[in-house]
PDB file of C-alpha atoms and ligand atoms in Angstrom:
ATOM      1  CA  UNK A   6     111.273  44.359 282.392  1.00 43.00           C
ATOM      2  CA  UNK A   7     110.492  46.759 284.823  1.00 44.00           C
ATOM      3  CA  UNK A   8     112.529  48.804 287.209  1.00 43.00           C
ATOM      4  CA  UNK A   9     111.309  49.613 290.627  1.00 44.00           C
ATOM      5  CA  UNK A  10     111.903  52.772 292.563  1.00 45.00           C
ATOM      6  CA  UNK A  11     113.255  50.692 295.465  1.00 44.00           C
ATOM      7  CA  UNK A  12     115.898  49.289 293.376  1.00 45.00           C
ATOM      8  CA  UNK A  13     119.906  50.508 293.967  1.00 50.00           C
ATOM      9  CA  UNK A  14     120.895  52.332 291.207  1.00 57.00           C
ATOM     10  CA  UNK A  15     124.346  50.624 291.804  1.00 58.00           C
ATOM     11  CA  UNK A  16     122.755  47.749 290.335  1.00 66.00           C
ATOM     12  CA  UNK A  17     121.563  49.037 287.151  1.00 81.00           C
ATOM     13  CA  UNK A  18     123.260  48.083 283.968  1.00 92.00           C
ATOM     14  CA  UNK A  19     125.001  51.304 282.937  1.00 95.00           C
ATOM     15  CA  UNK A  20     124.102  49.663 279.068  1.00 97.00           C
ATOM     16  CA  UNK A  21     121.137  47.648 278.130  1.00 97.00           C
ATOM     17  CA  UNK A  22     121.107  46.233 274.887  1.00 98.00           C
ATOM     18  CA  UNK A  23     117.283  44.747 274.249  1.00 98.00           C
ATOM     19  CA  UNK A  24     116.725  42.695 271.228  1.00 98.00           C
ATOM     20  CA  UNK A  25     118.560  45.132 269.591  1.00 98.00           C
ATOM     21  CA  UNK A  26     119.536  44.137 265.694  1.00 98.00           C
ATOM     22  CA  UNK A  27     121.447  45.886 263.403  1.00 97.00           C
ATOM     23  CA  UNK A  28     121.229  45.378 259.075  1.00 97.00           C
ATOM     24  CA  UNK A  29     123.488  47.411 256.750  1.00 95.00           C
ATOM     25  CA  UNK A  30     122.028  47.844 253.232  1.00 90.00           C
ATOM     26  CA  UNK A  31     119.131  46.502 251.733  1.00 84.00           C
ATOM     27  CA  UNK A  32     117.550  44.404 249.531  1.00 84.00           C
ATOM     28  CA  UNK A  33     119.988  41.244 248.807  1.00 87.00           C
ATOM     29  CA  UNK A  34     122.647  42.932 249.715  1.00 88.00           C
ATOM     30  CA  UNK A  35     122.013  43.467 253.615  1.00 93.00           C
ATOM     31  CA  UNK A  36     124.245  42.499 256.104  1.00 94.00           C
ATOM     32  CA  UNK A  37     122.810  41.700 259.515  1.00 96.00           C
ATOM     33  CA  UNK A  38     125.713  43.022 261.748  1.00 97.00           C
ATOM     34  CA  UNK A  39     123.914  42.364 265.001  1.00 98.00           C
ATOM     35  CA  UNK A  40     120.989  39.973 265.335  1.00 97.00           C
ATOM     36  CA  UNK A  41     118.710  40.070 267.657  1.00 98.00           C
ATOM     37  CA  UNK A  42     121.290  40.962 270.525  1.00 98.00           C
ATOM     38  CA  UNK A  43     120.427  41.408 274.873  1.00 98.00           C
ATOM     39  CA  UNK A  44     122.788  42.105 277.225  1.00 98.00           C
ATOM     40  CA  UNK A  45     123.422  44.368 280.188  1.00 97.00           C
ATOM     41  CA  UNK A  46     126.608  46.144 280.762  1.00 97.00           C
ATOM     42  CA  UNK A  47     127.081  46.008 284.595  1.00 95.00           C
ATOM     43  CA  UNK A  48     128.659  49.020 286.413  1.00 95.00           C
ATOM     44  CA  UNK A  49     132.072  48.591 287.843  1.00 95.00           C
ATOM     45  CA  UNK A  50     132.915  45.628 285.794  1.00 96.00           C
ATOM     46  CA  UNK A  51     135.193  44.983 283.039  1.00 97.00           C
ATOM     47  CA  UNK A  52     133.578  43.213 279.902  1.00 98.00           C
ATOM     48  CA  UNK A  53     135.817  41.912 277.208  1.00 98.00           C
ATOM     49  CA  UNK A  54     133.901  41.293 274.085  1.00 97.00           C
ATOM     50  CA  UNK A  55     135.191  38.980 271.654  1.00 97.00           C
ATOM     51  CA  UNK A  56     134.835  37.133 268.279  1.00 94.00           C
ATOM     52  CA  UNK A  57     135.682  36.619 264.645  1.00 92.00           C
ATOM     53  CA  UNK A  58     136.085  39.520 262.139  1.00 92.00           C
ATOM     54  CA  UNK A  59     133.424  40.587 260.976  1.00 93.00           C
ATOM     55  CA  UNK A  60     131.284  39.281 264.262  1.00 95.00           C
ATOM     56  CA  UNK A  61     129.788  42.596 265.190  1.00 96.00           C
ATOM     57  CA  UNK A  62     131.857  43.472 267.619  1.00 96.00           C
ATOM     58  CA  UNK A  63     132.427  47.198 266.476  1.00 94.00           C
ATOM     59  CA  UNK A  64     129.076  47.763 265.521  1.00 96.00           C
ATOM     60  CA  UNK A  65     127.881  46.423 269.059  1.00 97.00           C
ATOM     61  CA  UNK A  66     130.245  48.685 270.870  1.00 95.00           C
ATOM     62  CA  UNK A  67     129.362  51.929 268.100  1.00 94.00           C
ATOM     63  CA  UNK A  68     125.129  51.201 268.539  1.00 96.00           C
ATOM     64  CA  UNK A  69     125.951  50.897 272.506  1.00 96.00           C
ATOM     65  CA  UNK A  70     127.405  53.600 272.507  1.00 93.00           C
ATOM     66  CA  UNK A  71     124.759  55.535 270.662  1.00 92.00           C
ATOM     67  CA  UNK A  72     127.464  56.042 267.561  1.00 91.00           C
ATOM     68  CA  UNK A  73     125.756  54.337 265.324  1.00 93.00           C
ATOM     69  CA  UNK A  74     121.846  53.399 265.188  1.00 93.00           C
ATOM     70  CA  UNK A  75     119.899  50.222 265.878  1.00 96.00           C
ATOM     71  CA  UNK A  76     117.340  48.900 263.604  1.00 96.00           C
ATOM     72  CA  UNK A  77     115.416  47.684 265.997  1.00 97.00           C
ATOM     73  CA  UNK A  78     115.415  46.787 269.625  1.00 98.00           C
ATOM     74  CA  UNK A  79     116.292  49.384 272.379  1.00 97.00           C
ATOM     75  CA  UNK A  80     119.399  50.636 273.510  1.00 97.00           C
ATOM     76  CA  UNK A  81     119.103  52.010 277.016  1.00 97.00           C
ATOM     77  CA  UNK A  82     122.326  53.631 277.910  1.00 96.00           C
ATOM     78  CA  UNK A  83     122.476  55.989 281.479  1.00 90.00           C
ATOM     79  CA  UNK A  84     118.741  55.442 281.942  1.00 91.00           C
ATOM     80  CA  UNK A  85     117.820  57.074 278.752  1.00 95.00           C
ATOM     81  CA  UNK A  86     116.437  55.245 275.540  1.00 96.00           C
ATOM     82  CA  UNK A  87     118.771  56.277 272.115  1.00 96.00           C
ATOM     83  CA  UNK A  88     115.942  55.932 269.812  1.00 93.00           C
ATOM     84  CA  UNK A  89     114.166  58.631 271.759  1.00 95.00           C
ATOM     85  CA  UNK A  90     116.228  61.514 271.786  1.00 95.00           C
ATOM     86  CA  UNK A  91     117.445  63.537 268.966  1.00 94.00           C
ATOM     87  CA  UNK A  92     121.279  63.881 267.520  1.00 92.00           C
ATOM     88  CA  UNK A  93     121.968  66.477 269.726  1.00 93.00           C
ATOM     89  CA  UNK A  94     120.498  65.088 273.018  1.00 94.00           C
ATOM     90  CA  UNK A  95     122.618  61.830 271.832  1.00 93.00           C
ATOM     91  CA  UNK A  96     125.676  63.552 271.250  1.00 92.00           C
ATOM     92  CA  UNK A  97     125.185  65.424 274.669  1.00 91.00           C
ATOM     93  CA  UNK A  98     124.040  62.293 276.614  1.00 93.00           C
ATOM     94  CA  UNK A  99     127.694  60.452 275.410  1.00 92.00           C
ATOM     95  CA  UNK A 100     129.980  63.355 275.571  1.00 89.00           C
ATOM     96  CA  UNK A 101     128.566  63.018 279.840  1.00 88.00           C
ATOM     97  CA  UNK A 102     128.642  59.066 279.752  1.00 93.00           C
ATOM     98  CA  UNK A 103     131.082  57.711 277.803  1.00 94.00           C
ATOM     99  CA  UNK A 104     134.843  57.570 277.148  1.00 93.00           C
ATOM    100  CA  UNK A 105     136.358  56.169 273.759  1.00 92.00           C
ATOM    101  CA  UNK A 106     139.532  54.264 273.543  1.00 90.00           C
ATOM    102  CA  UNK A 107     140.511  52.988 269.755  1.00 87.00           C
ATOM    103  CA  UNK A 108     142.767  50.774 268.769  1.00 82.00           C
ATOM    104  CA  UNK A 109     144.297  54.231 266.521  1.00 83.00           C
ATOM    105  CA  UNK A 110     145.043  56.295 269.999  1.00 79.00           C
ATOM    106  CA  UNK A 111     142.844  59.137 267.839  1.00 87.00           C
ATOM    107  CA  UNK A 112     144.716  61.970 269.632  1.00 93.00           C
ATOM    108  CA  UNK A 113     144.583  65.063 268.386  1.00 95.00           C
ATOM    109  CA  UNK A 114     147.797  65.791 266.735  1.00 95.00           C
ATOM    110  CA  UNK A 115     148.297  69.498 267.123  1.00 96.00           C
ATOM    111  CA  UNK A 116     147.038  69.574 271.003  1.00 96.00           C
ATOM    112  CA  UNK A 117     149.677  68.639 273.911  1.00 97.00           C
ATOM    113  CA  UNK A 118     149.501  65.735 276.139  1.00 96.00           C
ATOM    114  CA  UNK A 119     147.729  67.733 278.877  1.00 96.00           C
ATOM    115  CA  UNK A 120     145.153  69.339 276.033  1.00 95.00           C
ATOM    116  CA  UNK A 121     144.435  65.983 274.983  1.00 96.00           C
ATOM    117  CA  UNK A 122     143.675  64.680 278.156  1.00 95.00           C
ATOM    118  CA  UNK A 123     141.155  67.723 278.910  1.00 95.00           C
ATOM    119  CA  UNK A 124     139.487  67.438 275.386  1.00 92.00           C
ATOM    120  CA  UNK A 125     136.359  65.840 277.052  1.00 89.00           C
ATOM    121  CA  UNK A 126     135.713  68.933 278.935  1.00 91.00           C
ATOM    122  CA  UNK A 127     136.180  71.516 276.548  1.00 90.00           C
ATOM    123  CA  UNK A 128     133.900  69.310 273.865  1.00 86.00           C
ATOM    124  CA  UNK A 129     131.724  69.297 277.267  1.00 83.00           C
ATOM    125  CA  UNK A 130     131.776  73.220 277.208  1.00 86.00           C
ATOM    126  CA  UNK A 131     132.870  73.202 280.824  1.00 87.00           C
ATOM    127  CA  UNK A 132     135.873  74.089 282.682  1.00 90.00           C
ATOM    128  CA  UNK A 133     137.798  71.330 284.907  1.00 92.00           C
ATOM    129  CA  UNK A 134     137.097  71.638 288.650  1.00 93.00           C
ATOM    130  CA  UNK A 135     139.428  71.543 291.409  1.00 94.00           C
ATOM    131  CA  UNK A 136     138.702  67.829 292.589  1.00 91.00           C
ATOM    132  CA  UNK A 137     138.763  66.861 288.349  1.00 91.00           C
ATOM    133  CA  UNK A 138     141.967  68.849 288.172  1.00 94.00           C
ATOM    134  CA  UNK A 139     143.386  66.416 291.302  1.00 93.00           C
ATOM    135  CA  UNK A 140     142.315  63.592 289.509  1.00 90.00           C
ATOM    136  CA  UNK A 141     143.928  64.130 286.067  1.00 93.00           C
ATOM    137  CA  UNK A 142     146.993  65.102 288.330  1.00 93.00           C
ATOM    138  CA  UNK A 143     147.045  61.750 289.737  1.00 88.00           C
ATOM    139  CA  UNK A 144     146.164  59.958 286.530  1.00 89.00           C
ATOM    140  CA  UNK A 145     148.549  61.505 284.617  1.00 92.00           C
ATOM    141  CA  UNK A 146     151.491  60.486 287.648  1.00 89.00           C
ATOM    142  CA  UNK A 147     149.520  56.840 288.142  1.00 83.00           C
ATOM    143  CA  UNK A 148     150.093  56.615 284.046  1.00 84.00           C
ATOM    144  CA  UNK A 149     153.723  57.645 284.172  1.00 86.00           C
ATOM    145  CA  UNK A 150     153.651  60.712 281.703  1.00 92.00           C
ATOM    146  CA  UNK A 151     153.984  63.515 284.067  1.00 94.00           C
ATOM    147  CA  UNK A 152     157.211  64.534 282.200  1.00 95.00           C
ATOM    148  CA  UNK A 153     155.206  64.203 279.143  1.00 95.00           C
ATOM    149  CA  UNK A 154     152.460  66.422 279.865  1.00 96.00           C
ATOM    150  CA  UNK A 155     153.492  69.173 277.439  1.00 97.00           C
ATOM    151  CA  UNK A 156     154.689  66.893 274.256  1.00 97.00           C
ATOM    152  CA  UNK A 157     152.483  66.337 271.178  1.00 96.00           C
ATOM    153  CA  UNK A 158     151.410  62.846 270.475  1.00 95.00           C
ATOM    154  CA  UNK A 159     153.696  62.129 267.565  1.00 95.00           C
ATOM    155  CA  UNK A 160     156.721  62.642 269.979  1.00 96.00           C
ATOM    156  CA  UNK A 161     155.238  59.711 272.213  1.00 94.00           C
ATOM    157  CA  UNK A 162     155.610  55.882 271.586  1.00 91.00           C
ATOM    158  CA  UNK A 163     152.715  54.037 270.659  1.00 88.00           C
ATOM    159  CA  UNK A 164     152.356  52.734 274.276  1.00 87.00           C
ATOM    160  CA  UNK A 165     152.512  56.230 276.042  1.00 90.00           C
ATOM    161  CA  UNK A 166     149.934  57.809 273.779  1.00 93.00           C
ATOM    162  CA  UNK A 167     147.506  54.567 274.064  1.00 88.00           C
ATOM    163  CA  UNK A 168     148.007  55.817 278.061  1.00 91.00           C
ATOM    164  CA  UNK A 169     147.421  59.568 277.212  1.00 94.00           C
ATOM    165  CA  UNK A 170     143.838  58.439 275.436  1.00 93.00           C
ATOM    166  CA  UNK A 171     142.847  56.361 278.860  1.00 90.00           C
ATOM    167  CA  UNK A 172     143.731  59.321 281.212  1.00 92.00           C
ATOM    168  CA  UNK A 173     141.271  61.330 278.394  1.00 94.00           C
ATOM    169  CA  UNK A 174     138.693  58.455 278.931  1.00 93.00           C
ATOM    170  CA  UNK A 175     139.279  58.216 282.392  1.00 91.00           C
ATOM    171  CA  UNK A 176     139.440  61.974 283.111  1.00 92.00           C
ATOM    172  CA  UNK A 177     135.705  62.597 283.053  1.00 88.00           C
ATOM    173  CA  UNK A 178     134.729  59.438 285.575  1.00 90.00           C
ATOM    174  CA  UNK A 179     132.405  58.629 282.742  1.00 93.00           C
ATOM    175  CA  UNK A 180     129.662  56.231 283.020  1.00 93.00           C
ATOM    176  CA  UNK A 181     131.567  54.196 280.881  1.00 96.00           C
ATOM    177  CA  UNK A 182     134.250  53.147 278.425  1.00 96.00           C
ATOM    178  CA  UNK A 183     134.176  51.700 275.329  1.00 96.00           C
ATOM    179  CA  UNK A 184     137.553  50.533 274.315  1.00 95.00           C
ATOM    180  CA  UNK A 185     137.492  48.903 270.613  1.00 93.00           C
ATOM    181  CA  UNK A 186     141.343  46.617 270.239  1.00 92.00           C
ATOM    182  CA  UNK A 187     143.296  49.387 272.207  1.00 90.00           C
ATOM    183  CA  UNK A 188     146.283  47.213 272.772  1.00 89.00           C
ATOM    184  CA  UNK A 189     145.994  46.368 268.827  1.00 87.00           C
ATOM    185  CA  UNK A 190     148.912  48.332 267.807  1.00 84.00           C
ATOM    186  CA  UNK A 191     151.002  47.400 271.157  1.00 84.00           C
ATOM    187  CA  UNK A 192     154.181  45.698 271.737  1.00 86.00           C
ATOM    188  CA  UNK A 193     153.260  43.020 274.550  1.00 88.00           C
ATOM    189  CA  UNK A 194     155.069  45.332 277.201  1.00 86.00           C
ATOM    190  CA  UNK A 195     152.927  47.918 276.121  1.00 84.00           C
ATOM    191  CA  UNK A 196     149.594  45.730 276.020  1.00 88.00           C
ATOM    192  CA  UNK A 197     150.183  44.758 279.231  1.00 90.00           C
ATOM    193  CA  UNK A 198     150.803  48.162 281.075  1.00 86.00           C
ATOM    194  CA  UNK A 199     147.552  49.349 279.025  1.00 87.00           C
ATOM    195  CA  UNK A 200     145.233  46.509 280.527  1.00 93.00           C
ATOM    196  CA  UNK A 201     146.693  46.613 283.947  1.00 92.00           C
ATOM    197  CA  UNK A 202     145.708  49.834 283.801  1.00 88.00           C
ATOM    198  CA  UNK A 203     141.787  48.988 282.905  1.00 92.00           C
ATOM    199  CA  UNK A 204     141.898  46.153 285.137  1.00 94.00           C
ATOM    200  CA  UNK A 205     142.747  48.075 287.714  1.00 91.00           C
ATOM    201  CA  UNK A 206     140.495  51.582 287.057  1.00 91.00           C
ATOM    202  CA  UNK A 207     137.408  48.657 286.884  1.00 94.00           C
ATOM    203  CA  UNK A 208     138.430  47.450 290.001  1.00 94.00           C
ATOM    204  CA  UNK A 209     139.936  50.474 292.150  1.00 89.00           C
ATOM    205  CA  UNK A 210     137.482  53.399 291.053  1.00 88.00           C
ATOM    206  CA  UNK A 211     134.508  51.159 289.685  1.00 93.00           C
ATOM    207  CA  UNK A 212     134.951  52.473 286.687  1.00 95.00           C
ATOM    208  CA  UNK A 213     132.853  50.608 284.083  1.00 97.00           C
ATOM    209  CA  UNK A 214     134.934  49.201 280.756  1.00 97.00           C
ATOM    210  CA  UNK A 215     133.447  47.526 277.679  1.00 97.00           C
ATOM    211  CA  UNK A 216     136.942  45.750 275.692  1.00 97.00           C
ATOM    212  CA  UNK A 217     136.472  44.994 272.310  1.00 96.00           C
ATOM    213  CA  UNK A 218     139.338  42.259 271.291  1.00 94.00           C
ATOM    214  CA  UNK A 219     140.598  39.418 269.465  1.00 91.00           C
ATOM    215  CA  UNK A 220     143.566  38.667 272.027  1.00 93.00           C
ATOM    216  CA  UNK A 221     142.714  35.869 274.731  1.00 96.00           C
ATOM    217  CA  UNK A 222     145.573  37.262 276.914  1.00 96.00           C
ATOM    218  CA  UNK A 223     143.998  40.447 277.039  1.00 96.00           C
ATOM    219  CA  UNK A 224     140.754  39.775 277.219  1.00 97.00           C
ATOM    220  CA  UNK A 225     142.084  37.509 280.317  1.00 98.00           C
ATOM    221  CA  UNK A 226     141.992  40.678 282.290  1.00 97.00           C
ATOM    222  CA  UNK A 227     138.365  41.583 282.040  1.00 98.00           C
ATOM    223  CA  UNK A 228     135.875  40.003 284.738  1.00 97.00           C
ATOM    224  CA  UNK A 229     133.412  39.052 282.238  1.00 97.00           C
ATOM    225  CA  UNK A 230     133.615  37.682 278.213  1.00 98.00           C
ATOM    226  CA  UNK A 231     130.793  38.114 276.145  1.00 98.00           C
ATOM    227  CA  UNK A 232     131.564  35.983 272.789  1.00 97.00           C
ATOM    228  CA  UNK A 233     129.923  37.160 269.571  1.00 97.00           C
ATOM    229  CA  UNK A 234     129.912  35.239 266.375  1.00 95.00           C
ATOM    230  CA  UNK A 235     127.710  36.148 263.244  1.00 95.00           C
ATOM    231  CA  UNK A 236     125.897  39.094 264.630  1.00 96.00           C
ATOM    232  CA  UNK A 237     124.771  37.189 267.815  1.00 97.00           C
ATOM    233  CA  UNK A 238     125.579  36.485 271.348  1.00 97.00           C
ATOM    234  CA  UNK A 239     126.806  33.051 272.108  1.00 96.00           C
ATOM    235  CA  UNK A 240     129.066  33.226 274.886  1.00 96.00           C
ATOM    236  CA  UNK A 241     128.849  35.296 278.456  1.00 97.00           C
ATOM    237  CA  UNK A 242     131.509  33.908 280.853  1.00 96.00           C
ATOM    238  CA  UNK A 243     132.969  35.170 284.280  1.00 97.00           C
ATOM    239  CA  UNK A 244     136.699  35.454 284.402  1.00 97.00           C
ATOM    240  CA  UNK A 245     138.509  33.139 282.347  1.00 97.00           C
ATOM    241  CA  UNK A 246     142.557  32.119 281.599  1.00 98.00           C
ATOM    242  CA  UNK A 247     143.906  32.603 278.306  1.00 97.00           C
ATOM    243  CA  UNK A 248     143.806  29.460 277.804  1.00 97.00           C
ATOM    244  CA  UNK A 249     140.564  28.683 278.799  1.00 96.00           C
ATOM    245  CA  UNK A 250     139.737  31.637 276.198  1.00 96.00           C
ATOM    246  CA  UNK A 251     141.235  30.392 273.549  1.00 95.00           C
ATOM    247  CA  UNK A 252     139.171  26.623 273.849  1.00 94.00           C
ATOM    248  CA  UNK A 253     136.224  28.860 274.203  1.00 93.00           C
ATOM    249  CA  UNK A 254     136.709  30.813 270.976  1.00 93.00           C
ATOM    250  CA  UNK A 255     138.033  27.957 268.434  1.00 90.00           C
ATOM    251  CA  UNK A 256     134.223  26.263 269.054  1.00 82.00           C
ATOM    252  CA  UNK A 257     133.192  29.605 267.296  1.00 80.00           C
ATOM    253  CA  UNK A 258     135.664  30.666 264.829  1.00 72.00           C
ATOM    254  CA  UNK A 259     135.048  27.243 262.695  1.00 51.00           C
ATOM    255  CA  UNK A 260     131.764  27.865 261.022  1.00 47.00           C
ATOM    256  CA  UNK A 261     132.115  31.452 261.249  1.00 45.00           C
ATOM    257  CA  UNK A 262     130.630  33.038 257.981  1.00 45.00           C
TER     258      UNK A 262
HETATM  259  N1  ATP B   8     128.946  50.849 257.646  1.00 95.33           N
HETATM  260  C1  ATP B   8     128.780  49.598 257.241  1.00 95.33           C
HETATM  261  N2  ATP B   8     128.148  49.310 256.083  1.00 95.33           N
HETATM  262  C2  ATP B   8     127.950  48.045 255.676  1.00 95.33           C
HETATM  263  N3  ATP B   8     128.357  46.954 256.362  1.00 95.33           N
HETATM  264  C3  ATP B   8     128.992  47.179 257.520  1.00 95.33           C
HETATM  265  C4  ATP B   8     129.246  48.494 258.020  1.00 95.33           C
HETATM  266  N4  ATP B   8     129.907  48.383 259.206  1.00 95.33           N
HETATM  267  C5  ATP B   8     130.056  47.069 259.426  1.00 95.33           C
HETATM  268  N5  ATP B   8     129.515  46.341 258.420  1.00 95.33           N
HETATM  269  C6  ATP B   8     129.467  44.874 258.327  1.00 95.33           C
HETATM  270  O1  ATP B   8     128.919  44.377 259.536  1.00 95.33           O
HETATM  271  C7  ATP B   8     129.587  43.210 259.954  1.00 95.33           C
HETATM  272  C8  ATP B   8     130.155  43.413 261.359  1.00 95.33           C
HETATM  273  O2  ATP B   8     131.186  44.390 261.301  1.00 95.33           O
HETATM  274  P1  ATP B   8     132.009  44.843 262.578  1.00 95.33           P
HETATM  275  O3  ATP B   8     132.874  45.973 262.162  1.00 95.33           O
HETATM  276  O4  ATP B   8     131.063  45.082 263.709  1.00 95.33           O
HETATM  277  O5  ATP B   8     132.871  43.540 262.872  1.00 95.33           O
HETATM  278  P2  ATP B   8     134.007  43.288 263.974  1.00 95.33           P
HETATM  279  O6  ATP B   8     133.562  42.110 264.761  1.00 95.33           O
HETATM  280  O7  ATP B   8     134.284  44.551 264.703  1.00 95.33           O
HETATM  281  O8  ATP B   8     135.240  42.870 263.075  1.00 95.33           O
HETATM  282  P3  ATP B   8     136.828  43.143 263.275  1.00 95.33           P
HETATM  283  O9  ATP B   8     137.263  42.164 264.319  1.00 95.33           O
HETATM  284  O10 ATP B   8     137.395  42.803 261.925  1.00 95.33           O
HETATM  285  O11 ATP B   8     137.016  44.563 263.674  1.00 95.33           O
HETATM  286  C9  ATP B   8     130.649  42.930 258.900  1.00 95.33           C
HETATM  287  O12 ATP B   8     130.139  41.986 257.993  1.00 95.33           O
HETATM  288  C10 ATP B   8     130.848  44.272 258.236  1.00 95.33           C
HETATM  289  O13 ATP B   8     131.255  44.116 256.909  1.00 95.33           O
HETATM  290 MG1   MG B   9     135.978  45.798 264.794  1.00 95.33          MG
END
């Protein structure tokens, strides 16, 4: 398909997955992980993407994310094709577009809250600005940690650093967010605080989120579920109840390999 100069770049997928198929190994032993896969990531939305173990759920979110490499098919991420820049133009191109959230928090240990949460700009090589510096201010307040700000991660509970790695996602307005299970190791409080929180940076600052998760309740939040089962795509809803969610996924989790 091709884009015309007349069209809004509002519009544009901020991800474009096209045909895009991904085999471990070789030989007998390969394992397709993604098969054949298409689908747009839409600014300002907030995509929960959901299946079985072992789906391809990960590996979508790693190869979208320009982590890990297709085997074929494009991956157009920002307006730029992966396969045709180098490791370091990839590297550079995520560290400006995209913000990780993992279901591990994957804080750095020795750095304070407030370190943490500026990480992406010194990895960035640049120093915060004024308006960022208002921002994190506010996130870190909106988040309730501002009494916080100067602990390490291990003297946090599991919910409060899950919060300190969105304000580091958020922090940097990025094009968008990859979150893979982030309320995995949550209490339900905890969960719920966490996607509030997504729900509402989708919906408040247009800030683009891609949820990887088993859980129908959270993935209840998101505006849009993408179902994958086996490597391919075989669901893509608008907003659904957990309920609703749950009907959707037992037609895919019998039969599952
Ligand atoms: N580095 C790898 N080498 C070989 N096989 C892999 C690798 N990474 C993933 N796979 C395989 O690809 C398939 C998809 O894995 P993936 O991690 O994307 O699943 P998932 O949907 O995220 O599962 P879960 O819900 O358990 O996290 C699985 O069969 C997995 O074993
Ligand atoms: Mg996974």
């Amino acid at each position: 398909m091709t884009s015309t100069p007349l069209q809004d770049n509002a519009s544009q997928p901020v991800v474009s997955l096209r045909r895009v198929t991904r085999a471990y190994g070789d030989g007998h032993g390969t394992v397709v992980a993604l098969d054949d896969v298409t689908v747009d990531i839409r600014r300002g939305e907030f995509t929960a993407i959901m299946g079985p173990s072992g789906s391809g759920k990960s590996t979508l979110m790693n190869v979208a994310a320009g982590l890990d490499d297709a085997t074929s098919g494009d991956v157009v991420l920002g307006g730029a094709t992966l396969s045709q820049l180098d490791d370091n133009a990839r590297t550079t191109l995520r560290r400006s577009q995209v913000g990780f959230v993992f279901q591990a928090f994957n804080l750095v240990p020795t750095l304070s809250v407030a370190e943490n949460i500026r990480l992406p700009f010194e990895l960035a090589g640049r120093r915060v600005d004024a308006a960022e510096r208002q921002w994190i201010d506010h996130l870190v307040r909106t988040l309730g940690l501002a009494d916080r700000v100067g602990h390490r991660p291990s003297e946090l509970s599991g919910g409060q650093q899950q919060r300190v790695a969105i304000a580091r996602a958020l922090a940097s307005r990025p094009a968008v967010i990859f979150a893979d299970e982030p309320t995995g190791n949550l209490d339900s409080r905890s969960s719920r605080e966490v996607l509030t929180l997504l729900r509402t940076a989708a919906r408040e600052y247009g800030q683009t989120i891609a949820m990887v998760s088993h859980d129908p309740v959270a993935a209840s939040y998101a505006d849009r579920i993408l179902v994958i089962a086996d490597g391919r795509l075989v669901a893509d809803h608008g907003a659904l109840s957990p309920q609703q969610i749950s009907d959707l996924l037992i037609g895919f989790e019998v039969g599952a390999a």
